[in-house]
């Protein structure tokens, strides 16, 4: 048989998607054109390229909120991206959008996270001339650092969805911020927030940092009293409020976009602000958070002075010593960063991570 008929069958099925969905056959393409895979669409192929990278494997030892958590049930960056992927696929499939594109971009969106999550990110942002942001760095990884400096040569649509997944603090459900993006990129952007808000409630309570009763009362009233109910409420609300994206009903306003209903969106924004003030910021400013920040700063300065201590390819790939040090340090897992920092300056972590590695 001609294997190519398998891919062609998948591509033919995509013709049944919403008129607003992205179709792999009409992708804006890759920087370097490649012959198609016989058995996978372009977006399925991008998903596989992302999963087979070292950057993806290292997500299992990178913090989501807690630094190198000891308990087996805490969320890590890897379980986070799997949750984003599944929430995103559920929404995309329900709205008849391109599930493969959502899957690929979800799995790749956080590749650029530093060790210790946003704590490491803000340190590198302060130290690196030109600043540092994890979504920009995710793009740098897939466009350059993976594949020994060749990048993964992903489709433009997957790169775009990775680049634009991040949301500002405060009011983030805003049509103007997403109207230039594909609906699939919008699904990834929103699914990221739905995933972290719901699983971080679990971690905050598991750790004793927050009590269920300290959450704003409208969270339980509107979203539900446990993890499963909250995820279900949020996902169903997005599907309902964004139904015109499916092409099954006339579009409300000029252009369909992926959104939440006003009541659920308001509670979600309240919850997000609450989590920033009562969980993310206090964790960053606590003793472990401060030690983690010191470790990233030490590592950055150390490799700036001693580029011979990191693999030569980082110097070869970067345009500057600072960028090379940032690329190398950013790729580290929490555990690797702790070990390296303790070798360079014994005692820097003041024992606060004792037993964590
Ligand atoms: Mg994320």
Short mmCIF file of C-alpha atoms and ligand atoms in Angstrom, two decimals:
data_model
loop_
_atom_site.label_atom_id
_atom_site.label_comp_id
_atom_site.label_asym_id
_atom_site.label_seq_id
_atom_site.Cartn_x
_atom_site.Cartn_y
_atom_site.Cartn_z
CA UNK A 1 0.00 0.00 0.00
CA UNK A 2 0.96 3.64 -0.38
CA UNK A 3 1.50 4.89 3.18
CA UNK A 4 0.85 8.49 2.10
CA UNK A 5 -2.85 7.68 1.89
CA UNK A 6 -2.84 7.54 5.71
CA UNK A 7 -1.77 11.18 6.06
CA UNK A 8 -4.13 12.16 3.28
CA UNK A 9 -7.00 10.55 5.16
CA UNK A 10 -6.19 12.63 8.28
CA UNK A 11 -5.97 15.74 6.13
CA UNK A 12 -9.33 14.96 4.54
CA UNK A 13 -10.86 14.67 8.03
CA UNK A 14 -9.56 18.15 8.84
CA UNK A 15 -11.85 19.48 6.09
CA UNK A 16 -14.73 18.62 8.44
CA UNK A 17 -13.40 20.99 11.13
CA UNK A 18 -14.89 24.39 11.90
CA UNK A 19 -14.44 26.91 9.07
CA UNK A 20 -12.37 28.91 11.60
CA UNK A 21 -9.97 26.04 12.41
CA UNK A 22 -6.42 25.86 11.10
CA UNK A 23 -5.83 23.06 8.59
CA UNK A 24 -2.44 21.39 8.43
CA UNK A 25 -2.54 21.39 4.63
CA UNK A 26 -2.85 25.18 4.70
CA UNK A 27 -0.12 25.71 7.30
CA UNK A 28 2.11 28.74 6.77
CA UNK A 29 4.85 26.11 6.74
CA UNK A 30 8.34 25.63 8.16
CA UNK A 31 11.40 27.84 7.72
CA UNK A 32 13.05 24.98 5.80
CA UNK A 33 10.52 23.14 3.66
CA UNK A 34 10.49 19.36 4.20
CA UNK A 35 8.78 16.49 2.43
CA UNK A 36 5.63 15.43 4.34
CA UNK A 37 5.48 12.47 6.71
CA UNK A 38 3.52 9.59 5.17
CA UNK A 39 1.53 8.80 8.34
CA UNK A 40 1.25 12.10 10.24
CA UNK A 41 -0.02 15.60 9.53
CA UNK A 42 2.36 18.53 9.95
CA UNK A 43 1.08 19.36 13.45
CA UNK A 44 1.24 15.72 14.61
CA UNK A 45 4.84 15.71 13.48
CA UNK A 46 5.59 18.88 15.48
CA UNK A 47 4.10 17.27 18.60
CA UNK A 48 6.43 14.30 18.19
CA UNK A 49 9.49 16.49 17.64
CA UNK A 50 8.77 18.34 20.89
CA UNK A 51 8.23 15.16 22.95
CA UNK A 52 11.53 13.64 21.81
CA UNK A 53 13.68 16.57 23.00
CA UNK A 54 15.86 16.68 26.09
CA UNK A 55 14.23 20.01 26.99
CA UNK A 56 10.89 18.20 27.26
CA UNK A 57 12.30 15.36 29.38
CA UNK A 58 13.86 17.84 31.80
CA UNK A 59 10.43 19.29 32.60
CA UNK A 60 9.94 16.39 34.99
CA UNK A 61 12.46 17.92 37.38
CA UNK A 62 11.45 21.55 37.05
CA UNK A 63 9.30 23.37 39.60
CA UNK A 64 5.82 24.54 38.95
CA UNK A 65 5.42 26.53 42.17
CA UNK A 66 7.28 24.64 44.89
CA UNK A 67 11.02 24.30 44.59
CA UNK A 68 12.10 20.69 44.00
CA UNK A 69 9.09 19.43 45.99
CA UNK A 70 9.59 16.30 48.07
CA UNK A 71 6.06 14.88 47.89
CA UNK A 72 5.18 12.66 44.95
CA UNK A 73 1.83 14.33 44.35
CA UNK A 74 3.01 17.87 43.71
CA UNK A 75 2.63 19.23 40.22
CA UNK A 76 5.84 19.50 38.22
CA UNK A 77 6.33 21.38 34.99
CA UNK A 78 5.86 18.09 33.12
CA UNK A 79 2.53 17.16 34.71
CA UNK A 80 1.44 20.78 34.20
CA UNK A 81 2.01 20.64 30.44
CA UNK A 82 0.18 17.30 30.26
CA UNK A 83 -2.82 18.89 32.01
CA UNK A 84 -2.70 21.90 29.68
CA UNK A 85 -2.54 19.57 26.72
CA UNK A 86 -5.55 17.56 27.84
CA UNK A 87 -7.70 20.57 28.78
CA UNK A 88 -6.73 22.15 25.46
CA UNK A 89 -7.56 19.04 23.46
CA UNK A 90 -10.94 18.70 25.14
CA UNK A 91 -11.83 22.31 24.31
CA UNK A 92 -10.44 22.08 20.76
CA UNK A 93 -12.27 18.85 20.02
CA UNK A 94 -15.53 20.20 21.44
CA UNK A 95 -15.26 23.36 19.33
CA UNK A 96 -14.26 21.37 16.24
CA UNK A 97 -10.85 23.07 16.07
CA UNK A 98 -7.50 21.47 15.21
CA UNK A 99 -6.70 19.25 18.19
CA UNK A 100 -3.25 18.29 16.86
CA UNK A 101 -2.12 21.90 16.71
CA UNK A 102 -3.34 22.51 20.27
CA UNK A 103 -1.62 19.35 21.47
CA UNK A 104 1.74 20.23 19.92
CA UNK A 105 1.79 23.82 21.18
CA UNK A 106 0.59 22.83 24.67
CA UNK A 107 3.41 20.32 25.06
CA UNK A 108 5.96 22.89 23.89
CA UNK A 109 4.69 26.02 25.61
CA UNK A 110 6.78 25.81 28.80
CA UNK A 111 10.03 24.34 27.45
CA UNK A 112 11.72 27.68 28.18
CA UNK A 113 11.14 27.68 31.92
CA UNK A 114 14.15 28.19 34.15
CA UNK A 115 14.85 26.04 37.19
CA UNK A 116 12.62 27.08 40.13
CA UNK A 117 9.83 28.36 37.90
CA UNK A 118 9.04 32.05 37.90
CA UNK A 119 11.63 32.69 40.63
CA UNK A 120 14.45 31.77 38.23
CA UNK A 121 12.75 33.62 35.43
CA UNK A 122 12.68 36.96 37.25
CA UNK A 123 16.37 36.62 38.18
CA UNK A 124 17.41 36.04 34.57
CA UNK A 125 15.12 38.83 33.45
CA UNK A 126 17.02 41.18 35.74
CA UNK A 127 20.49 39.93 34.76
CA UNK A 128 20.26 39.35 31.03
CA UNK A 129 20.68 42.48 28.89
CA UNK A 130 17.43 42.64 26.92
CA UNK A 131 15.57 40.71 29.61
CA UNK A 132 14.29 37.17 29.78
CA UNK A 133 10.82 35.67 29.44
CA UNK A 134 10.04 31.96 29.46
CA UNK A 135 7.73 32.09 26.44
CA UNK A 136 10.38 33.88 24.37
CA UNK A 137 12.89 31.30 25.55
CA UNK A 138 10.57 28.42 24.61
CA UNK A 139 10.66 29.81 21.07
CA UNK A 140 14.46 30.10 21.23
CA UNK A 141 14.67 26.43 22.21
CA UNK A 142 12.49 25.17 19.37
CA UNK A 143 14.01 27.53 16.81
CA UNK A 144 17.67 27.22 17.78
CA UNK A 145 18.89 25.36 20.86
CA UNK A 146 17.39 21.91 20.27
CA UNK A 147 18.77 19.81 17.43
CA UNK A 148 22.36 20.98 18.11
CA UNK A 149 21.71 24.54 17.02
CA UNK A 150 19.39 23.71 14.15
CA UNK A 151 16.13 23.97 16.11
CA UNK A 152 13.16 21.72 15.42
CA UNK A 153 11.96 23.48 12.26
CA UNK A 154 8.37 23.55 13.55
CA UNK A 155 5.42 25.01 11.66
CA UNK A 156 4.75 28.70 12.11
CA UNK A 157 1.39 28.02 13.76
CA UNK A 158 2.91 25.92 16.56
CA UNK A 159 5.67 28.48 17.16
CA UNK A 160 3.10 31.29 17.26
CA UNK A 161 0.96 29.48 19.84
CA UNK A 162 4.03 28.84 22.02
CA UNK A 163 5.17 32.48 21.73
CA UNK A 164 1.83 33.96 22.77
CA UNK A 165 0.68 31.60 25.55
CA UNK A 166 1.63 33.90 28.41
CA UNK A 167 -0.86 36.29 30.01
CA UNK A 168 -0.36 39.54 31.90
CA UNK A 169 -1.27 39.77 35.56
CA UNK A 170 -4.73 41.22 36.25
CA UNK A 171 -7.28 41.39 33.44
CA UNK A 172 -6.24 38.61 31.06
CA UNK A 173 -9.53 37.68 29.37
CA UNK A 174 -9.40 40.30 26.73
CA UNK A 175 -10.34 40.02 23.08
CA UNK A 176 -7.83 42.64 21.97
CA UNK A 177 -4.93 40.59 23.36
CA UNK A 178 -5.78 37.50 21.29
CA UNK A 179 -7.56 38.66 18.14
CA UNK A 180 -4.41 38.30 16.01
CA UNK A 181 -3.93 34.65 17.10
CA UNK A 182 -5.36 31.46 15.65
CA UNK A 183 -8.24 30.02 17.68
CA UNK A 184 -5.99 27.07 18.52
CA UNK A 185 -3.34 29.40 19.99
CA UNK A 186 -6.12 31.04 22.01
CA UNK A 187 -7.17 27.62 23.33
CA UNK A 188 -3.59 26.91 24.49
CA UNK A 189 -3.32 30.33 26.15
CA UNK A 190 -6.53 29.88 28.12
CA UNK A 191 -5.98 26.17 28.91
CA UNK A 192 -2.62 27.06 30.49
CA UNK A 193 -4.40 29.32 33.00
CA UNK A 194 -7.21 26.82 33.65
CA UNK A 195 -4.65 24.08 34.31
CA UNK A 196 -2.39 26.03 36.66
CA UNK A 197 -5.16 27.73 38.61
CA UNK A 198 -6.86 24.42 39.34
CA UNK A 199 -3.78 22.30 40.08
CA UNK A 200 -2.10 25.05 42.10
CA UNK A 201 -5.10 25.18 44.45
CA UNK A 202 -4.41 21.50 45.07
CA UNK A 203 -0.72 22.11 45.78
CA UNK A 204 -1.43 25.11 48.01
CA UNK A 205 -3.78 23.00 50.13
CA UNK A 206 -1.62 19.84 50.02
CA UNK A 207 1.31 21.80 51.40
CA UNK A 208 -0.75 23.43 54.16
CA UNK A 209 0.05 26.84 52.67
CA UNK A 210 -3.66 27.59 52.18
CA UNK A 211 -6.83 26.12 53.65
CA UNK A 212 -9.84 25.38 51.43
CA UNK A 213 -11.78 27.89 53.53
CA UNK A 214 -9.31 30.69 52.75
CA UNK A 215 -10.13 30.69 49.04
CA UNK A 216 -12.52 33.47 47.96
CA UNK A 217 -16.05 32.08 48.61
CA UNK A 218 -17.14 32.59 45.01
CA UNK A 219 -14.57 30.00 43.90
CA UNK A 220 -16.47 27.17 45.60
CA UNK A 221 -19.86 28.70 44.74
CA UNK A 222 -19.21 29.20 41.03
CA UNK A 223 -16.42 26.80 40.10
CA UNK A 224 -16.98 23.90 42.49
CA UNK A 225 -15.61 22.39 45.66
CA UNK A 226 -13.02 19.98 44.30
CA UNK A 227 -10.46 19.77 41.53
CA UNK A 228 -12.53 17.68 39.12
CA UNK A 229 -15.60 19.91 39.42
CA UNK A 230 -13.55 23.07 38.97
CA UNK A 231 -11.83 21.82 35.82
CA UNK A 232 -15.16 20.63 34.43
CA UNK A 233 -16.92 23.94 35.17
CA UNK A 234 -14.16 25.95 33.52
CA UNK A 235 -13.84 23.76 30.44
CA UNK A 236 -17.62 23.58 29.88
CA UNK A 237 -17.89 27.33 30.34
CA UNK A 238 -15.21 28.00 27.72
CA UNK A 239 -16.89 25.64 25.24
CA UNK A 240 -20.29 27.23 25.80
CA UNK A 241 -19.09 30.83 25.70
CA UNK A 242 -16.92 30.19 22.60
CA UNK A 243 -19.45 28.07 20.71
CA UNK A 244 -19.44 30.37 17.69
CA UNK A 245 -15.82 29.23 17.09
CA UNK A 246 -17.27 25.85 16.08
CA UNK A 247 -18.96 27.35 13.03
CA UNK A 248 -22.27 25.79 14.11
CA UNK A 249 -23.94 29.12 14.94
CA UNK A 250 -23.61 32.66 13.59
CA UNK A 251 -20.58 34.52 14.92
CA UNK A 252 -21.23 37.03 17.70
CA UNK A 253 -19.42 40.30 16.98
CA UNK A 254 -16.89 40.55 14.17
CA UNK A 255 -14.74 37.49 14.72
CA UNK A 256 -15.01 34.41 16.93
CA UNK A 257 -12.59 34.18 19.86
CA UNK A 258 -11.98 31.74 22.68
CA UNK A 259 -13.37 33.15 25.88
CA UNK A 260 -15.23 32.57 29.15
CA UNK A 261 -18.67 33.75 30.17
CA UNK A 262 -18.65 36.99 32.17
CA UNK A 263 -19.63 35.41 35.52
CA UNK A 264 -17.10 32.56 35.33
CA UNK A 265 -14.46 34.86 33.83
CA UNK A 266 -14.89 37.29 36.75
CA UNK A 267 -14.44 34.52 39.33
CA UNK A 268 -11.43 33.15 37.44
CA UNK A 269 -9.80 36.58 37.44
CA UNK A 270 -10.54 36.93 41.17
CA UNK A 271 -9.03 33.49 41.79
CA UNK A 272 -5.94 34.31 39.72
CA UNK A 273 -5.35 37.59 41.55
CA UNK A 274 -5.90 35.79 44.87
CA UNK A 275 -3.35 33.11 43.95
CA UNK A 276 -0.76 35.72 42.96
CA UNK A 277 -1.16 37.60 46.24
CA UNK A 278 -1.57 34.67 48.58
CA UNK A 279 0.45 31.87 47.04
CA UNK A 280 2.85 32.68 44.16
CA UNK A 281 4.31 35.89 45.62
CA UNK A 282 4.66 34.61 49.22
CA UNK A 283 6.37 31.45 47.91
CA UNK A 284 8.84 33.55 45.88
CA UNK A 285 9.53 35.79 48.84
CA UNK A 286 9.87 32.97 51.38
CA UNK A 287 13.16 31.45 52.50
CA UNK A 288 13.22 28.72 49.84
CA UNK A 289 12.29 31.22 47.16
CA UNK A 290 15.09 33.59 48.15
CA UNK A 291 17.67 30.79 48.21
CA UNK A 292 16.45 29.60 44.80
CA UNK A 293 16.88 33.13 43.42
CA UNK A 294 20.41 33.33 44.86
CA UNK A 295 21.28 30.00 43.23
CA UNK A 296 20.19 31.14 39.77
CA UNK A 297 22.10 34.41 40.19
CA UNK A 298 25.25 32.57 41.33
CA UNK A 299 25.05 30.14 38.40
CA UNK A 300 24.56 32.90 35.85
CA UNK A 301 27.57 34.90 37.09
CA UNK A 302 29.69 31.78 37.44
CA UNK A 303 29.16 30.63 33.86
CA UNK A 304 29.60 34.16 32.59
CA UNK A 305 33.12 34.09 34.08
CA UNK A 306 33.72 30.40 33.32
CA UNK A 307 32.20 29.57 29.94
CA UNK A 308 34.62 26.62 29.81
CA UNK A 309 32.47 25.01 32.53
CA UNK A 310 29.51 24.55 30.19
CA UNK A 311 29.26 22.56 26.98
CA UNK A 312 31.03 24.40 24.16
CA UNK A 313 27.91 24.37 21.98
CA UNK A 314 26.24 26.99 24.21
CA UNK A 315 28.98 29.51 23.45
CA UNK A 316 28.87 28.58 19.76
CA UNK A 317 25.08 29.03 19.53
CA UNK A 318 24.72 32.29 21.47
CA UNK A 319 25.57 35.77 20.27
CA UNK A 320 27.02 36.86 23.62
CA UNK A 321 28.55 35.47 26.83
CA UNK A 322 25.45 36.57 28.74
CA UNK A 323 23.10 34.77 26.38
CA UNK A 324 25.22 31.61 26.49
CA UNK A 325 25.17 31.57 30.30
CA UNK A 326 21.42 32.22 30.34
CA UNK A 327 20.75 29.43 27.81
CA UNK A 328 22.77 26.95 29.86
CA UNK A 329 21.38 27.94 33.26
CA UNK A 330 17.82 28.11 31.97
CA UNK A 331 17.98 24.54 30.72
CA UNK A 332 18.94 23.19 34.17
CA UNK A 333 16.47 21.21 36.24
CA UNK A 334 15.95 22.25 39.87
CA UNK A 335 18.06 19.33 41.05
CA UNK A 336 20.93 19.99 38.66
CA UNK A 337 20.97 23.70 39.57
CA UNK A 338 21.06 22.90 43.30
CA UNK A 339 23.93 20.43 42.86
CA UNK A 340 25.98 22.74 40.66
CA UNK A 341 25.44 25.72 42.96
CA UNK A 342 26.48 23.72 46.04
CA UNK A 343 29.66 22.62 44.22
CA UNK A 344 30.50 26.22 43.32
CA UNK A 345 29.61 27.75 46.66
CA UNK A 346 29.01 25.13 49.36
CA UNK A 347 26.24 26.17 51.74
CA UNK A 348 24.56 28.62 49.37
CA UNK A 349 21.20 26.89 49.83
CA UNK A 350 21.56 27.06 53.66
CA UNK A 351 20.21 23.52 53.84
CA UNK A 352 16.66 24.61 53.01
CA UNK A 353 16.50 21.98 50.28
CA UNK A 354 18.08 19.29 52.44
CA UNK A 355 16.89 15.88 51.26
CA UNK A 356 15.36 17.33 48.06
CA UNK A 357 17.98 15.86 45.73
MG1 LIG B 1 2.25 26.86 31.46
#
